[in-house]
């Protein structure tokens, strides 16, 4: 291969295909037509003597060689981007790009609308999309630039992942308004559910991996108690609906409980013990630490989540 004659724009196409797994979406991301992306892919295949991406259902799946090349190519492009941008100011009014954030439905309901409103007021050419936490491994997604940022509970991540605490949230207990067991115990909405009743009632929890335990179970274990988890669901919205239609109860973020209680027909109660305040942080690849466009995104995240901090 003659590197002196190599078209570096082909690497942008490769990187976009790795992230989007679609010729059409890759073209949209980098401003090329579908035929232009296909042509670039054919050139890359010839130069690298590998198919690189093969059709698998609706996706273009990377070959083992493409998987091996991807991190180095992504890092090289990021270094070029940083070198060219330097400390140049980011002009939101002229920006044409898509930001992708990974988080839960708690974030999408209570924070993302404000983030978008703030961003779109400054940058009409910017698009924002959210993907669910269940999408996969945060480190891999950040490494591949499949997401610009993850907004998540505490994670154990590599040293190249930057993080910043953006908010904390305490838990409330929710139950159907006409919950027979709670009514029989004489507990009014806003009151505290007795510990024995709390442990005896069936619980639903939000769990993206199907785990039957969480923050509440750790708190109960510290006082020698345990509860009955009988249902796990991957979104808080699904948990709220399940609770509203049954004798289940659930511990969910207080702000989310307050936001959906009236619409879902839920009553909100206090837990019989301290459940802690999970810390929610934003995570991003450290190669974007000085990137003006990413700094701008983080500034809007801070502003939109300020009301959740204590």
Tab-separated table of C-alpha atoms in Angstrom:
chain	number	residue	atom	x	y	z
A	1	UNK	CA	0.000	0.000	0.000
A	2	UNK	CA	1.279	3.457	-0.951
A	3	UNK	CA	0.536	5.486	2.195
A	4	UNK	CA	1.510	8.722	0.462
A	5	UNK	CA	-1.395	8.232	-1.930
A	6	UNK	CA	-3.861	6.950	0.676
A	7	UNK	CA	-7.039	9.026	0.918
A	8	UNK	CA	-7.481	9.741	4.633
A	9	UNK	CA	-11.154	10.524	4.045
A	10	UNK	CA	-11.625	6.767	3.682
A	11	UNK	CA	-10.850	6.453	7.379
A	12	UNK	CA	-13.765	8.751	8.190
A	13	UNK	CA	-16.029	6.454	6.214
A	14	UNK	CA	-14.631	3.401	8.011
A	15	UNK	CA	-15.135	5.038	11.402
A	16	UNK	CA	-18.712	6.075	10.585
A	17	UNK	CA	-19.546	2.544	9.434
A	18	UNK	CA	-18.126	1.115	12.661
A	19	UNK	CA	-20.361	3.365	14.689
A	20	UNK	CA	-23.547	3.196	12.650
A	21	UNK	CA	-23.350	-0.311	11.084
A	22	UNK	CA	-25.349	1.146	8.184
A	23	UNK	CA	-24.246	2.667	4.873
A	24	UNK	CA	-27.164	5.099	4.924
A	25	UNK	CA	-26.684	6.267	8.519
A	26	UNK	CA	-22.907	6.486	8.085
A	27	UNK	CA	-23.430	8.756	5.089
A	28	UNK	CA	-25.824	10.967	7.045
A	29	UNK	CA	-23.289	11.284	9.840
A	30	UNK	CA	-20.427	12.472	7.632
A	31	UNK	CA	-22.383	14.226	4.903
A	32	UNK	CA	-21.987	11.719	2.053
A	33	UNK	CA	-24.556	10.042	-0.146
A	34	UNK	CA	-25.183	6.313	0.131
A	35	UNK	CA	-23.466	5.621	-3.235
A	36	UNK	CA	-20.430	7.647	-2.119
A	37	UNK	CA	-20.142	5.619	1.093
A	38	UNK	CA	-20.477	2.358	-0.845
A	39	UNK	CA	-17.797	3.471	-3.273
A	40	UNK	CA	-15.459	4.412	-0.425
A	41	UNK	CA	-16.071	1.054	1.238
A	42	UNK	CA	-15.176	-0.762	-1.980
A	43	UNK	CA	-11.916	1.201	-2.185
A	44	UNK	CA	-11.103	0.319	1.423
A	45	UNK	CA	-11.810	-3.348	0.757
A	46	UNK	CA	-9.382	-3.347	-2.148
A	47	UNK	CA	-6.694	-1.460	-0.246
A	48	UNK	CA	-6.929	-3.581	2.904
A	49	UNK	CA	-7.688	-6.876	1.184
A	50	UNK	CA	-10.653	-7.605	3.450
A	51	UNK	CA	-14.434	-7.328	3.230
A	52	UNK	CA	-14.360	-5.164	6.417
A	53	UNK	CA	-18.180	-5.061	6.662
A	54	UNK	CA	-20.610	-7.785	5.609
A	55	UNK	CA	-24.377	-7.737	5.476
A	56	UNK	CA	-25.976	-9.438	8.484
A	57	UNK	CA	-29.701	-8.837	8.560
A	58	UNK	CA	-30.346	-5.081	8.630
A	59	UNK	CA	-26.762	-4.290	9.725
A	60	UNK	CA	-23.324	-4.100	8.194
A	61	UNK	CA	-21.346	-6.234	10.624
A	62	UNK	CA	-17.573	-5.642	10.939
A	63	UNK	CA	-15.178	-8.453	10.160
A	64	UNK	CA	-12.487	-9.478	12.684
A	65	UNK	CA	-9.961	-7.339	10.810
A	66	UNK	CA	-12.259	-4.300	11.006
A	67	UNK	CA	-12.725	-4.872	14.748
A	68	UNK	CA	-8.947	-4.953	15.162
A	69	UNK	CA	-8.395	-1.767	13.145
A	70	UNK	CA	-11.258	0.242	14.666
A	71	UNK	CA	-9.688	1.478	17.960
A	72	UNK	CA	-6.488	2.658	16.284
A	73	UNK	CA	-8.362	4.431	13.495
A	74	UNK	CA	-10.744	6.099	15.968
A	75	UNK	CA	-7.851	7.294	18.129
A	76	UNK	CA	-5.979	8.585	15.090
A	77	UNK	CA	-8.997	10.568	13.906
A	78	UNK	CA	-9.522	11.974	17.393
A	79	UNK	CA	-5.884	13.107	17.545
A	80	UNK	CA	-6.216	14.818	14.165
A	81	UNK	CA	-9.431	16.493	15.275
A	82	UNK	CA	-7.854	17.738	18.496
A	83	UNK	CA	-4.744	18.980	16.663
A	84	UNK	CA	-6.804	20.904	14.119
A	85	UNK	CA	-9.253	22.345	16.630
A	86	UNK	CA	-6.741	23.116	19.353
A	87	UNK	CA	-8.350	25.671	21.647
A	88	UNK	CA	-10.480	27.116	18.856
A	89	UNK	CA	-13.823	28.319	20.123
A	90	UNK	CA	-16.830	26.190	19.231
A	91	UNK	CA	-19.518	28.065	17.290
A	92	UNK	CA	-22.850	26.407	18.176
A	93	UNK	CA	-24.735	28.536	15.655
A	94	UNK	CA	-22.758	26.995	12.796
A	95	UNK	CA	-22.512	23.445	14.165
A	96	UNK	CA	-23.956	20.565	12.153
A	97	UNK	CA	-23.638	17.371	14.147
A	98	UNK	CA	-25.431	14.702	16.157
A	99	UNK	CA	-24.731	14.016	19.833
A	100	UNK	CA	-25.539	10.552	21.184
A	101	UNK	CA	-26.096	10.011	24.914
A	102	UNK	CA	-26.576	6.680	26.670
A	103	UNK	CA	-28.737	6.657	29.799
A	104	UNK	CA	-32.003	5.454	31.359
A	105	UNK	CA	-35.599	6.561	30.850
A	106	UNK	CA	-35.264	8.562	34.096
A	107	UNK	CA	-32.819	10.801	32.233
A	108	UNK	CA	-34.813	10.867	29.000
A	109	UNK	CA	-37.939	12.054	30.792
A	110	UNK	CA	-36.584	14.459	33.393
A	111	UNK	CA	-33.364	15.834	31.881
A	112	UNK	CA	-33.036	15.288	28.134
A	113	UNK	CA	-35.896	17.607	27.095
A	114	UNK	CA	-34.245	20.493	28.947
A	115	UNK	CA	-30.820	19.611	27.528
A	116	UNK	CA	-32.259	19.687	24.014
A	117	UNK	CA	-34.154	22.929	24.605
A	118	UNK	CA	-30.989	24.626	25.829
A	119	UNK	CA	-28.857	23.261	23.007
A	120	UNK	CA	-31.301	23.920	20.169
A	121	UNK	CA	-31.714	27.544	21.253
A	122	UNK	CA	-28.001	28.048	20.537
A	123	UNK	CA	-27.410	25.452	17.847
A	124	UNK	CA	-30.334	24.854	15.449
A	125	UNK	CA	-28.148	22.522	13.361
A	126	UNK	CA	-27.423	20.147	16.250
A	127	UNK	CA	-29.336	16.900	16.678
A	128	UNK	CA	-29.575	14.925	19.902
A	129	UNK	CA	-30.370	11.260	20.304
A	130	UNK	CA	-30.518	9.014	23.326
A	131	UNK	CA	-29.912	5.286	23.452
A	132	UNK	CA	-30.960	3.063	26.336
A	133	UNK	CA	-28.527	1.841	28.983
A	134	UNK	CA	-29.273	-1.712	27.887
A	135	UNK	CA	-27.404	-1.066	24.615
A	136	UNK	CA	-24.199	-2.530	25.980
A	137	UNK	CA	-20.772	-2.043	27.492
A	138	UNK	CA	-20.091	1.627	28.245
A	139	UNK	CA	-16.324	1.399	27.739
A	140	UNK	CA	-16.676	-0.162	24.297
A	141	UNK	CA	-19.297	2.365	23.221
A	142	UNK	CA	-17.111	5.273	24.344
A	143	UNK	CA	-14.014	3.757	22.758
A	144	UNK	CA	-15.834	3.364	19.427
A	145	UNK	CA	-17.470	6.801	19.726
A	146	UNK	CA	-20.790	5.018	19.310
A	147	UNK	CA	-21.930	7.378	22.080
A	148	UNK	CA	-20.538	10.778	23.010
A	149	UNK	CA	-21.444	10.378	26.651
A	150	UNK	CA	-22.969	7.946	29.125
A	151	UNK	CA	-25.001	9.256	32.063
A	152	UNK	CA	-24.991	6.404	34.527
A	153	UNK	CA	-24.798	5.142	38.095
A	154	UNK	CA	-21.268	4.505	39.469
A	155	UNK	CA	-19.312	2.361	37.019
A	156	UNK	CA	-15.911	0.704	37.192
A	157	UNK	CA	-14.189	1.952	34.065
A	158	UNK	CA	-10.700	2.235	32.552
A	159	UNK	CA	-8.405	5.145	33.349
A	160	UNK	CA	-9.004	6.666	29.908
A	161	UNK	CA	-12.673	7.287	30.764
A	162	UNK	CA	-13.292	10.757	32.197
A	163	UNK	CA	-16.170	11.285	34.581
A	164	UNK	CA	-17.980	14.039	36.440
A	165	UNK	CA	-20.776	13.830	39.010
A	166	UNK	CA	-23.865	15.610	37.703
A	167	UNK	CA	-26.632	14.760	40.148
A	168	UNK	CA	-27.822	12.540	42.959
A	169	UNK	CA	-31.296	11.172	43.538
A	170	UNK	CA	-32.936	9.704	46.613
A	171	UNK	CA	-35.622	7.005	46.417
A	172	UNK	CA	-39.348	7.062	47.049
A	173	UNK	CA	-41.596	4.049	47.399
A	174	UNK	CA	-44.537	3.855	44.999
A	175	UNK	CA	-47.663	1.706	45.101
A	176	UNK	CA	-51.087	1.696	43.505
A	177	UNK	CA	-53.386	4.308	45.038
A	178	UNK	CA	-55.790	1.566	46.152
A	179	UNK	CA	-53.102	-0.822	47.439
A	180	UNK	CA	-54.968	-3.072	49.877
A	181	UNK	CA	-52.033	-4.056	52.075
A	182	UNK	CA	-50.859	-0.508	52.660
A	183	UNK	CA	-54.394	0.737	53.264
A	184	UNK	CA	-54.969	-2.032	55.813
A	185	UNK	CA	-51.841	-0.907	57.655
A	186	UNK	CA	-53.287	2.598	57.908
A	187	UNK	CA	-50.441	4.279	56.013
A	188	UNK	CA	-51.473	7.397	54.103
A	189	UNK	CA	-49.657	8.678	50.983
A	190	UNK	CA	-46.517	10.513	52.077
A	191	UNK	CA	-46.219	8.322	55.163
A	192	UNK	CA	-43.604	5.705	55.960
A	193	UNK	CA	-44.281	2.058	55.161
A	194	UNK	CA	-43.422	-0.098	58.222
A	195	UNK	CA	-40.304	-2.213	57.762
A	196	UNK	CA	-42.089	-5.556	58.291
A	197	UNK	CA	-44.721	-4.676	55.693
A	198	UNK	CA	-42.052	-3.307	53.337
A	199	UNK	CA	-40.196	-6.637	53.446
A	200	UNK	CA	-43.358	-8.735	53.156
A	201	UNK	CA	-44.847	-7.024	50.105
A	202	UNK	CA	-43.737	-8.121	46.603
A	203	UNK	CA	-41.349	-5.703	44.892
A	204	UNK	CA	-40.638	-4.714	41.292
A	205	UNK	CA	-37.247	-3.258	40.371
A	206	UNK	CA	-35.631	-1.647	37.373
A	207	UNK	CA	-32.794	-3.867	36.197
A	208	UNK	CA	-31.197	-3.725	32.749
A	209	UNK	CA	-29.503	-7.109	33.148
A	210	UNK	CA	-32.256	-8.982	35.002
A	211	UNK	CA	-30.490	-8.869	38.356
A	212	UNK	CA	-32.944	-9.396	41.223
A	213	UNK	CA	-31.239	-7.017	43.647
A	214	UNK	CA	-30.141	-3.397	43.875
A	215	UNK	CA	-29.567	-0.416	46.161
A	216	UNK	CA	-32.558	-1.254	48.348
A	217	UNK	CA	-31.338	-4.792	49.008
A	218	UNK	CA	-27.954	-3.486	50.146
A	219	UNK	CA	-29.660	-1.131	52.595
A	220	UNK	CA	-31.855	-3.936	53.935
A	221	UNK	CA	-28.909	-6.313	54.291
A	222	UNK	CA	-27.160	-3.722	56.470
A	223	UNK	CA	-29.960	-4.115	59.044
A	224	UNK	CA	-30.289	-7.872	58.608
A	225	UNK	CA	-33.438	-7.822	56.492
A	226	UNK	CA	-34.426	-8.730	52.952
A	227	UNK	CA	-37.365	-8.145	50.616
A	228	UNK	CA	-39.221	-10.176	47.979
A	229	UNK	CA	-38.310	-9.106	44.454
A	230	UNK	CA	-40.710	-10.831	42.061
A	231	UNK	CA	-40.441	-8.686	38.914
A	232	UNK	CA	-37.561	-6.989	37.086
A	233	UNK	CA	-38.070	-4.634	34.161
A	234	UNK	CA	-35.511	-2.660	32.141
A	235	UNK	CA	-37.168	0.777	32.428
A	236	UNK	CA	-38.535	2.842	35.305
A	237	UNK	CA	-41.612	3.596	33.194
A	238	UNK	CA	-42.416	-0.116	32.965
A	239	UNK	CA	-41.896	-0.517	36.713
A	240	UNK	CA	-44.301	2.337	37.426
A	241	UNK	CA	-46.999	0.835	35.184
A	242	UNK	CA	-46.597	-2.643	36.696
A	243	UNK	CA	-46.915	-1.258	40.220
A	244	UNK	CA	-50.008	0.772	39.327
A	245	UNK	CA	-51.780	-2.381	38.127
A	246	UNK	CA	-50.928	-4.743	40.997
A	247	UNK	CA	-50.116	-5.199	44.657
A	248	UNK	CA	-46.408	-4.640	43.931
A	249	UNK	CA	-44.396	-1.803	45.399
A	250	UNK	CA	-41.159	-0.324	44.073
A	251	UNK	CA	-38.326	1.998	45.055
A	252	UNK	CA	-37.729	4.478	42.241
A	253	UNK	CA	-35.955	7.863	42.017
A	254	UNK	CA	-37.907	10.475	43.956
A	255	UNK	CA	-38.012	13.007	41.116
A	256	UNK	CA	-39.321	10.366	38.728
A	257	UNK	CA	-41.955	9.213	41.219
A	258	UNK	CA	-43.210	12.761	41.694
A	259	UNK	CA	-43.346	13.299	37.924
A	260	UNK	CA	-45.391	10.194	37.036
A	261	UNK	CA	-47.497	9.510	40.152
A	262	UNK	CA	-50.623	11.418	39.114
A	263	UNK	CA	-50.661	10.119	35.543
A	264	UNK	CA	-49.983	6.499	36.482
A	265	UNK	CA	-52.333	6.367	39.475
A	266	UNK	CA	-49.587	5.892	42.059
A	267	UNK	CA	-49.261	6.907	45.688
A	268	UNK	CA	-45.825	7.921	46.932
A	269	UNK	CA	-44.458	6.849	50.328
A	270	UNK	CA	-41.301	7.042	52.382
A	271	UNK	CA	-39.078	3.988	52.855
A	272	UNK	CA	-38.671	2.592	56.378
A	273	UNK	CA	-34.871	2.973	56.192
A	274	UNK	CA	-32.313	5.151	54.441
A	275	UNK	CA	-31.770	3.913	50.896
A	276	UNK	CA	-28.929	6.267	50.066
A	277	UNK	CA	-28.556	8.733	47.229
A	278	UNK	CA	-26.988	7.053	44.179
A	279	UNK	CA	-24.543	9.279	42.365
A	280	UNK	CA	-25.180	9.752	38.650
A	281	UNK	CA	-22.169	10.812	36.592
A	282	UNK	CA	-21.452	11.632	32.997
A	283	UNK	CA	-18.717	9.514	31.415
A	284	UNK	CA	-16.813	10.302	28.228
A	285	UNK	CA	-13.582	9.306	26.501
A	286	UNK	CA	-10.668	11.406	27.749
A	287	UNK	CA	-9.613	12.146	24.156
A	288	UNK	CA	-12.537	14.606	24.164
A	289	UNK	CA	-11.443	16.421	27.344
A	290	UNK	CA	-10.307	19.505	25.392
A	291	UNK	CA	-12.656	19.165	22.434
A	292	UNK	CA	-14.684	22.422	22.311
A	293	UNK	CA	-17.790	20.703	20.921
A	294	UNK	CA	-17.742	18.160	23.745
A	295	UNK	CA	-17.022	20.800	26.372
A	296	UNK	CA	-20.138	22.635	25.134
A	297	UNK	CA	-22.206	19.455	25.551
A	298	UNK	CA	-20.942	18.966	29.103
A	299	UNK	CA	-21.771	22.555	29.997
A	300	UNK	CA	-25.389	22.029	28.951
A	301	UNK	CA	-25.539	18.776	30.894
A	302	UNK	CA	-24.397	20.580	34.037
A	303	UNK	CA	-26.940	23.348	33.551
A	304	UNK	CA	-29.854	20.963	32.966
A	305	UNK	CA	-29.052	18.811	35.997
A	306	UNK	CA	-28.239	21.594	38.459
A	307	UNK	CA	-31.636	21.319	40.157
A	308	UNK	CA	-30.935	17.689	41.149
A	309	UNK	CA	-27.744	18.489	43.059
A	310	UNK	CA	-27.552	18.947	46.813
